[in-house]
Coordinates of N, CA, C and O and ligand atoms in Angstrom, one line a residue:
M24 N 152.2 90.0 166.6 CA 153.0 91.0 167.6 C 152.2 91.2 168.6 O 150.9 91.4 168.8
Q25 N 152.8 91.3 170.0 CA 152.1 91.4 170.9 C 152.0 93.3 171.3 O 152.5 94.1 171.0
P26 N 150.8 93.5 172.0 CA 150.8 95.0 172.3 C 152.1 95.3 173.1 O 152.4 94.4 174.0
R27 N 152.5 96.6 173.1 CA 153.8 97.0 173.8 C 153.1 97.7 175.2 O 152.1 98.5 175.0
A28 N 153.9 97.6 176.1 CA 153.8 98.1 177.5 C 153.8 99.7 177.3 O 153.0 100.3 178.0
E29 N 154.4 100.2 176.3 CA 154.4 101.8 176.2 C 153.3 102.3 175.6 O 153.0 103.7 175.5
I30 N 152.2 101.6 175.1 CA 150.9 102.1 174.6 C 150.2 102.5 176.0 O 149.8 101.6 177.0
T31 N 149.6 103.8 175.5 CA 148.6 104.2 177.0 C 147.2 104.8 176.5 O 147.2 105.0 175.3
E32 N 146.6 104.8 177.3 CA 145.2 105.8 176.9 C 145.4 106.9 176.0 O 144.8 107.4 175.1
P33 N 145.9 107.9 176.8 CA 146.5 109.1 176.2 C 147.0 109.2 174.8 O 146.5 110.0 173.9
M34 N 147.8 108.2 174.6 CA 148.1 108.0 173.3 C 147.2 107.4 172.3 O 147.4 107.9 171.2
I35 N 146.3 106.5 172.6 CA 145.2 106.2 171.7 C 144.4 107.2 171.3 O 143.9 107.5 170.3
Q36 N 144.3 108.2 172.4 CA 143.6 109.5 172.1 C 143.9 110.4 171.4 O 143.1 110.6 170.3
A37 N 145.3 110.5 171.2 CA 145.8 111.5 170.5 C 146.0 110.9 169.1 O 145.7 111.5 168.0
L38 N 146.2 109.4 169.0 CA 146.5 108.9 167.8 C 144.9 108.8 167.1 O 144.9 109.3 165.7
V39 N 143.9 108.7 167.5 CA 142.4 108.5 167.0 C 142.0 109.9 166.5 O 141.7 110.1 165.6
H40 N 142.2 110.9 167.5 CA 141.7 112.3 167.5 C 142.5 112.9 166.0 O 142.1 113.3 165.2
S41 N 144.0 112.8 166.3 CA 144.6 113.4 164.9 C 144.5 112.6 163.7 O 144.4 113.2 162.8
F42 N 144.1 111.1 163.7 CA 144.0 110.4 162.4 C 142.6 110.8 161.6 O 142.7 111.1 160.9
Y43 N 141.5 111.0 162.4 CA 140.3 111.5 162.1 C 140.2 112.9 161.7 O 139.7 113.6 160.6
E44 N 141.1 113.8 162.2 CA 141.5 115.0 161.6 C 141.9 115.0 160.1 O 141.6 115.8 159.3
R45 N 143.1 114.4 159.9 CA 143.4 114.2 158.5 C 142.5 113.4 157.8 O 142.4 113.9 156.5
V46 N 141.5 112.5 158.3 CA 140.9 111.7 157.6 C 139.8 112.7 157.0 O 139.5 112.8 155.8
L47 N 139.3 113.7 157.7 CA 138.3 114.6 157.3 C 138.8 115.7 156.4 O 138.1 116.2 155.4
A48 N 140.0 115.7 156.5 CA 140.8 116.9 155.3 C 141.1 116.3 154.2 O 141.4 116.9 153.0
D49 N 140.9 115.0 154.2 CA 141.5 114.2 152.9 C 140.2 114.4 151.7 O 139.3 113.9 152.0
G50 N 140.8 114.3 150.4 CA 139.6 114.8 149.4 C 139.4 113.4 149.3 O 138.0 113.5 148.6
E51 N 139.8 112.1 149.3 CA 139.8 110.8 149.0 C 138.6 110.3 149.6 O 137.5 109.7 149.3
I52 N 138.7 110.1 151.1 CA 138.0 109.3 152.1 C 137.3 110.4 153.0 O 136.2 110.0 153.5
G53 N 137.5 111.6 153.0 CA 137.0 112.5 154.0 C 135.3 112.9 153.7 O 135.0 112.5 154.7
P54 N 135.2 112.9 152.5 CA 133.5 113.1 152.1 C 132.9 111.8 152.6 O 131.6 112.1 153.0
I55 N 133.3 110.7 152.7 CA 132.5 109.3 153.1 C 132.4 109.5 154.6 O 131.1 109.2 154.9
F56 N 133.3 109.9 155.4 CA 133.0 110.3 156.9 C 132.1 111.0 157.2 O 131.3 111.2 157.8
A57 N 132.5 112.3 156.4 CA 131.9 113.7 156.7 C 130.2 113.5 156.5 O 129.5 114.2 157.4
K58 N 129.7 112.8 155.2 CA 128.4 112.5 155.0 C 127.8 111.5 156.1 O 126.6 111.9 156.5
M59 N 128.6 110.8 156.3 CA 127.9 109.6 157.7 C 127.6 109.8 158.8 O 126.9 109.8 159.6
L60 N 128.7 111.0 159.4 CA 129.2 111.2 160.7 C 128.7 112.8 161.1 O 129.2 113.3 162.0
E61 N 128.2 113.6 160.0 CA 127.9 114.8 160.3 C 127.6 115.5 161.6 O 128.5 116.3 162.1
H62 N 126.6 114.8 162.1 CA 126.3 115.3 163.6 C 126.6 114.3 164.7 O 126.1 114.4 166.1
R63 N 127.4 113.7 164.4 CA 127.7 112.4 165.7 C 129.3 112.1 165.5 O 129.7 110.9 165.7
W64 N 130.2 113.1 165.2 CA 131.5 113.0 165.5 C 132.2 112.2 166.6 O 133.0 111.7 166.9
D65 N 131.4 113.3 167.8 CA 132.1 113.0 169.2 C 132.0 111.5 169.5 O 132.9 111.0 170.0
R66 N 131.0 111.0 169.0 CA 130.3 109.6 169.5 C 131.4 108.7 168.8 O 131.6 107.6 169.1
H67 N 131.7 109.1 167.4 CA 132.2 108.2 166.6 C 133.9 108.2 167.1 O 134.4 106.9 167.2
L68 N 134.2 109.4 167.5 CA 135.9 109.3 168.1 C 135.9 108.5 169.4 O 136.7 107.9 169.4
A69 N 134.7 108.6 170.2 CA 134.5 107.7 171.4 C 134.7 106.3 171.1 O 135.4 105.6 171.8
T70 N 134.0 106.0 170.0 CA 133.7 104.8 169.6 C 135.2 104.1 169.3 O 135.6 103.0 169.8
M71 N 135.7 104.9 168.5 CA 137.0 104.4 168.1 C 138.4 104.6 168.8 O 139.1 103.7 168.9
V72 N 138.3 105.4 170.2 CA 139.1 105.3 171.0 C 138.7 104.0 171.9 O 139.8 103.0 172.1
D73 N 137.5 103.7 171.9 CA 137.5 102.5 172.8 C 137.4 101.0 171.7 O 138.2 100.1 172.4
F74 N 137.6 101.3 170.7 CA 138.1 100.3 169.6 C 139.5 100.0 170.0 O 139.9 98.9 170.2
W75 N 140.1 101.0 169.6 CA 141.8 100.7 169.7 C 142.1 100.5 171.0 O 143.1 99.7 171.2
S76 N 141.3 100.8 172.0 CA 141.7 100.6 173.4 C 141.7 99.0 173.6 O 142.1 98.2 174.2
S77 N 140.4 98.5 173.1 CA 140.2 96.9 173.3 C 141.2 96.4 172.5 O 141.7 95.2 172.8
V78 N 141.6 96.5 171.3 CA 142.6 96.4 170.5 C 144.0 96.2 171.0 O 144.7 95.1 171.2
A79 N 144.5 97.0 171.6 CA 145.6 97.1 172.0 C 145.8 96.8 173.8 O 146.9 96.4 174.0
L80 N 145.0 97.4 174.5 CA 145.1 97.1 175.8 C 144.1 96.0 176.2 O 144.0 95.9 177.3
S81 N 143.3 95.2 175.5 CA 142.7 94.4 175.8 C 141.4 94.9 177.0 O 141.1 94.1 177.8
T82 N 141.2 95.9 177.0 CA 140.2 96.3 177.6 C 138.7 96.2 177.8 O 137.8 96.3 178.5
G83 N 138.5 95.6 176.3 CA 137.2 95.1 176.3 C 136.1 96.3 176.1 O 134.8 95.9 176.3
R84 N 136.4 97.4 175.9 CA 135.4 98.6 176.0 C 134.6 98.5 174.5 O 133.5 99.5 174.4
Y85 N 135.1 97.9 173.5 CA 134.1 97.8 172.3 C 133.8 96.5 171.8 O 134.2 95.6 172.2
G86 N 132.5 96.8 171.7 CA 131.8 95.5 171.6 C 130.9 95.8 170.0 O 129.8 95.0 170.1
G87 N 131.2 96.3 169.5 CA 130.5 96.4 168.0 C 130.9 95.6 167.0 O 131.3 94.7 167.2
K88 N 130.1 95.9 165.9 CA 130.3 95.1 164.8 C 130.9 95.8 163.5 O 130.2 96.4 162.7
P89 N 132.0 95.9 163.5 CA 132.6 96.6 162.1 C 132.4 96.3 161.0 O 132.1 97.0 159.9
H90 N 132.3 95.1 160.7 CA 131.6 94.6 159.4 C 130.4 95.4 159.0 O 130.2 95.6 158.0
V91 N 129.6 95.3 159.8 CA 128.1 95.7 159.7 C 128.4 97.2 159.4 O 127.8 97.7 158.5
A92 N 129.0 98.1 160.1 CA 129.3 99.4 159.9 C 129.9 99.7 158.6 O 129.5 100.9 158.2
H93 N 130.6 99.2 157.9 CA 131.1 99.1 156.7 C 130.5 98.7 155.3 O 131.0 99.0 154.5
R94 N 129.4 97.9 155.5 CA 128.5 97.3 154.8 C 128.1 98.2 153.4 O 128.4 97.8 152.4
D95 N 127.5 99.2 153.8 CA 126.7 100.1 152.9 C 127.5 101.4 152.4 O 126.8 102.3 151.7
L96 N 128.7 101.1 152.6 CA 129.5 102.7 152.1 C 130.1 102.5 150.8 O 130.6 103.8 150.5
G97 N 130.0 101.6 149.9 CA 130.4 101.5 148.4 C 132.3 101.6 148.7 O 132.5 102.2 147.7
L98 N 132.7 101.1 149.8 CA 134.2 100.9 149.8 C 134.9 100.2 148.8 O 134.6 99.1 148.3
T99 N 136.0 101.0 148.6 CA 137.0 100.2 147.2 C 138.3 99.9 147.9 O 138.6 100.4 148.9
P100 N 139.0 98.9 147.4 CA 140.3 98.8 148.0 C 141.1 100.1 147.8 O 142.2 100.1 148.8
A101 N 141.1 101.0 146.8 CA 141.6 102.3 146.9 C 141.2 103.1 148.3 O 142.2 103.6 148.8
H102 N 140.1 103.1 148.5 CA 139.6 104.0 150.1 C 140.4 103.0 151.2 O 141.0 103.8 151.8
F103 N 140.4 101.7 150.8 CA 141.4 101.1 152.3 C 142.8 101.7 152.1 O 143.3 101.6 153.3
D104 N 143.3 101.8 150.9 CA 144.9 102.0 150.8 C 145.1 103.3 151.4 O 145.9 103.6 152.1
R105 N 143.9 104.3 151.0 CA 144.4 105.6 151.4 C 144.2 106.0 153.0 O 144.8 106.4 153.6
W106 N 143.0 104.9 153.7 CA 142.9 105.1 155.0 C 144.1 104.7 155.8 O 144.6 105.1 156.8
L107 N 144.6 103.4 155.3 CA 145.9 102.9 155.8 C 147.1 103.7 155.7 O 148.1 104.1 156.7
T108 N 147.2 104.4 154.5 CA 148.3 105.4 154.5 C 148.0 106.5 155.3 O 149.2 106.8 156.4
L109 N 147.1 107.1 155.6 CA 146.9 108.1 156.4 C 147.1 107.5 157.9 O 147.6 108.2 158.8
F110 N 146.5 106.4 158.2 CA 146.9 105.8 159.8 C 148.2 105.7 159.8 O 148.6 106.1 161.0
A111 N 148.9 105.2 159.0 CA 150.2 104.9 159.1 C 151.4 106.2 159.5 O 151.6 106.1 160.2
N112 N 150.7 107.1 158.6 CA 151.3 108.4 158.9 C 151.2 109.1 160.2 O 152.1 109.7 160.8
T113 N 150.3 108.8 160.5 CA 149.8 109.7 162.0 C 150.3 108.9 163.0 O 150.9 109.3 164.0
A114 N 150.5 107.4 162.9 CA 150.8 106.6 164.1 C 152.5 106.7 164.3 O 152.7 107.0 165.4
H115 N 153.0 107.1 162.8 CA 154.5 107.3 163.0 C 154.5 108.6 163.7 O 155.6 108.7 164.3
E116 N 154.0 109.6 163.6 CA 154.0 110.8 164.0 C 153.7 110.9 165.8 O 154.3 111.8 166.3
I117 N 152.8 110.1 166.0 CA 152.2 110.3 167.2 C 153.1 109.3 168.2 O 153.3 109.5 169.7
C118 N 153.1 108.0 168.0 CA 153.7 107.0 168.7 C 155.0 106.5 168.3 O 155.9 106.9 167.6
P119 N 155.6 106.1 169.7 CA 157.1 105.4 169.4 C 157.1 104.7 168.4 O 156.0 103.9 168.0
E120 N 158.2 104.0 168.0 CA 158.4 102.8 166.9 C 157.7 101.8 166.9 O 156.9 101.5 166.1
D121 N 158.0 101.2 168.3 CA 157.2 100.0 168.4 C 155.8 100.1 168.8 O 155.1 99.1 168.0
A122 N 155.3 101.1 169.1 CA 153.9 101.1 169.2 C 153.1 101.3 167.7 O 152.2 101.0 167.6
A123 N 153.9 102.2 167.1 CA 153.6 102.7 165.8 C 153.3 101.4 164.8 O 152.4 101.0 164.2
A124 N 154.5 100.5 165.3 CA 154.5 99.1 164.2 C 153.0 98.5 164.6 O 152.6 97.7 163.7
F125 N 152.9 98.3 166.1 CA 151.7 97.5 166.5 C 150.4 98.2 165.9 O 149.7 97.1 165.3
F126 N 150.4 99.4 166.0 CA 148.9 99.9 165.3 C 148.9 99.6 163.9 O 147.5 99.2 163.5
I127 N 150.0 99.8 163.2 CA 149.8 99.7 161.7 C 149.7 98.2 161.3 O 148.6 97.7 160.4
D128 N 150.4 97.1 162.1 CA 149.9 95.9 161.9 C 148.5 95.5 162.3 O 147.8 94.8 161.3
R129 N 147.9 96.2 163.2 CA 146.4 95.6 163.6 C 145.5 96.2 162.4 O 144.6 95.8 162.0
A130 N 146.0 97.6 162.1 CA 145.1 98.1 161.0 C 145.1 97.4 159.6 O 144.1 97.2 159.4
H131 N 146.3 97.0 159.5 CA 146.2 96.0 158.2 C 145.4 94.9 158.3 O 144.6 94.7 157.4
R132 N 145.6 94.1 159.4 CA 145.0 92.8 159.5 C 143.2 93.1 159.4 O 142.5 92.2 158.9
I133 N 143.0 94.1 160.3 CA 141.4 94.5 160.4 C 140.9 94.7 158.9 O 139.9 94.5 158.3
A134 N 142.0 95.6 158.2 CA 141.5 96.4 156.8 C 141.2 95.0 156.0 O 140.6 95.0 155.1
D135 N 142.1 94.1 156.0 CA 142.2 92.7 155.2 C 140.7 92.1 155.4 O 139.8 91.7 154.6
S136 N 140.3 91.8 156.6 CA 139.3 91.2 157.3 C 138.1 92.0 156.8 O 137.0 91.5 156.2
L137 N 137.9 93.3 156.7 CA 136.9 94.0 156.4 C 136.7 93.9 154.8 O 135.6 93.8 154.5
Q138 N 137.8 93.9 154.2 CA 137.6 93.8 152.8 C 137.3 92.4 152.1 O 136.4 92.1 151.4
I139 N 137.8 91.3 153.0 CA 137.1 89.9 152.6 C 135.5 90.0 152.9 O 134.8 89.5 152.3
G140 N 135.4 90.6 154.0 CA 134.0 90.5 154.4 C 133.1 91.4 153.1 O 131.9 91.0 153.2
L141 N 133.7 92.2 152.6 CA 133.1 93.0 151.5 C 133.2 92.5 150.2 O 132.5 92.9 149.1
D142 N 134.0 91.2 150.4 CA 134.6 90.5 148.9 C 135.1 91.8 147.9 O 134.9 91.3 146.7
I143 N 136.0 92.4 148.7 CA 136.8 93.3 147.5 C 138.5 93.1 148.1 O 138.6 92.5 149.0
G144 N 138.9 93.6 147.1 CA 140.5 93.5 147.2 C 141.1 92.3 146.8 O 140.7 91.3 146.6
S145 N 142.5 92.0 147.0 CA 143.4 91.2 146.7 C 143.3 89.9 147.4 O 143.3 88.8 147.0
K146 N 142.5 90.0 148.8 CA 142.2 88.6 149.5 C 140.6 88.2 149.3 O 140.5 87.2 149.9
A147 N 140.1 89.0 148.4 CA 138.6 88.5 148.4 C 138.3 87.3 147.9 O 139.3 86.5 147.2
L148 N 137.3 86.3 148.5 CA 137.3 84.9 148.3 C 136.4 84.7 146.9 O 136.4 83.9 146.3
H149 N 135.2 85.6 146.7 CA 134.5 86.0 145.6 C 133.5 84.5 145.4 O 133.6 83.8 144.5
L150 N 132.8 84.1 147.0 CA 132.3 82.9 146.9 C 130.7 83.1 146.5 O 130.0 82.1 147.0
S151 N 130.2 84.4 146.3 CA 128.6 84.7 146.3 C 128.5 83.8 145.1 O 129.2 83.8 144.0
P152 N 127.2 83.4 145.0 CA 126.8 82.6 143.6 C 127.0 83.3 142.4 O 127.1 82.8 141.3
E153 N 126.9 84.7 142.3 CA 126.7 85.5 141.2 C 128.0 85.3 140.7 O 128.4 85.6 139.6
T154 N 129.2 85.5 141.5 CA 130.7 85.7 141.1 C 131.4 84.5 141.1 O 132.7 84.4 140.6
S155 N 131.0 83.5 141.7 CA 131.8 82.3 142.0 C 132.2 81.3 140.5 O 130.9 81.0 140.0
H156 N 133.2 81.0 140.4 CA 133.3 80.3 139.1 C 134.0 79.0 139.6 O 134.3 77.8 138.7
A157 N 134.4 78.9 140.9 CA 135.0 77.7 141.5 C 134.1 76.5 141.9 O 134.2 75.6 141.8
R158 N 133.0 76.9 142.2 CA 131.8 76.0 142.9 C 131.1 75.1 141.6 O 130.8 75.5 140.8
P159 N 131.3 73.7 142.1 CA 130.9 72.9 141.2 C 129.2 73.3 140.9 O 128.7 73.4 142.3
H160 N 128.6 72.7 139.9 CA 127.3 72.8 140.1 C 126.3 71.8 140.8 O 126.9 70.6 140.5
R161 N 125.2 71.9 141.4 CA 124.9 70.9 142.2 C 124.1 69.9 141.4 O 123.4 70.7 140.1
Q162 N 124.1 68.8 141.4 CA 123.3 68.0 140.5 C 122.0 67.7 141.2 O 121.9 67.6 142.5
H163 N 120.6 67.8 140.6 CA 119.4 67.3 141.3 C 118.8 66.4 141.2 O 119.1 65.8 139.8
Ligands
HEM13 C1 138.2 102.5 153.2 C2 138.4 102.8 154.6 C3 137.4 103.1 155.6 C4 136.2 103.8 155.7 C5 135.8 104.6 154.3 C6 135.6 104.0 157.0 C7 134.3 104.4 157.2 C8 133.7 104.5 158.4 C9 132.6 104.8 158.7 C10 132.1 106.2 157.6 C11 132.1 104.7 159.8 C12 131.1 105.0 160.7 C13 129.7 104.1 160.5 C14 128.7 104.5 161.3 O1 128.6 105.1 162.3 O2 127.4 104.6 160.8 C15 133.0 104.0 160.5 C16 133.2 103.0 161.7 C17 134.1 102.3 161.9 N1 135.3 101.9 161.4 FE1 135.8 102.0 159.6 N2 136.2 102.9 157.6 C18 137.2 102.3 156.9 C19 138.5 101.5 157.7 C20 138.3 101.1 158.6 C21 139.4 100.2 159.2 C22 140.7 99.8 158.7 C23 138.9 100.0 160.5 C24 139.9 99.5 161.9 C25 141.2 99.4 161.7 C26 137.6 100.5 160.9 C27 137.2 100.4 161.9 C28 136.1 101.4 162.3 C29 135.2 100.6 163.3 C30 135.6 100.1 164.7 C31 134.0 101.7 163.3 C32 133.0 101.6 164.4 C33 131.7 100.7 164.3 C34 130.8 100.7 165.1 O3 129.9 101.8 165.0 O4 130.7 100.1 166.0 N3 137.4 101.1 159.6 N4 134.1 103.4 159.4

């Protein structure tokens, strides 16, 4: 799915700010963010605006490592489902239909990629030595 011409920076600002307001108010995932970002919400929001600007408008403003940022948060597939539901609700309210569909599609793909990195969820590969049953034993 290609970025749509109607996606603008003000739309991304509105999407990100409205989404994290809902996230903070959410009983399931709000506390994870509140704890991590207590004194640096403004920085996080600016990072997330840059992130979505890079994804949707190819501005290259985000150069971080999302996989590393999510590594030690104890996230579960249920957390991701909740995140994606809140994100989809926000996108549908803030954006025209095509733009909302674009953001939601990208969010799902990135959530899949983060979960594969964390080795959780239905697409997890479970390749670490402790959990792998598929690898043949090496002969020495
Ligand atoms: C279970 C769902 C999720 C939770 C609870 C979560 C939580 C967090 C938290 C607490 C941070 C701040 C880390 C820090 O600065 O110390 C963060 C950063 C970030 N998250 Fe998530 N996240 C979730 C899913 C996602 C998804 C689906 C995406 C992308 C579509 C995403 C994109 C990012 C990005 C780009 C950052 C900034 C990383 C950086 O500092 O460069 N997150 N997330």
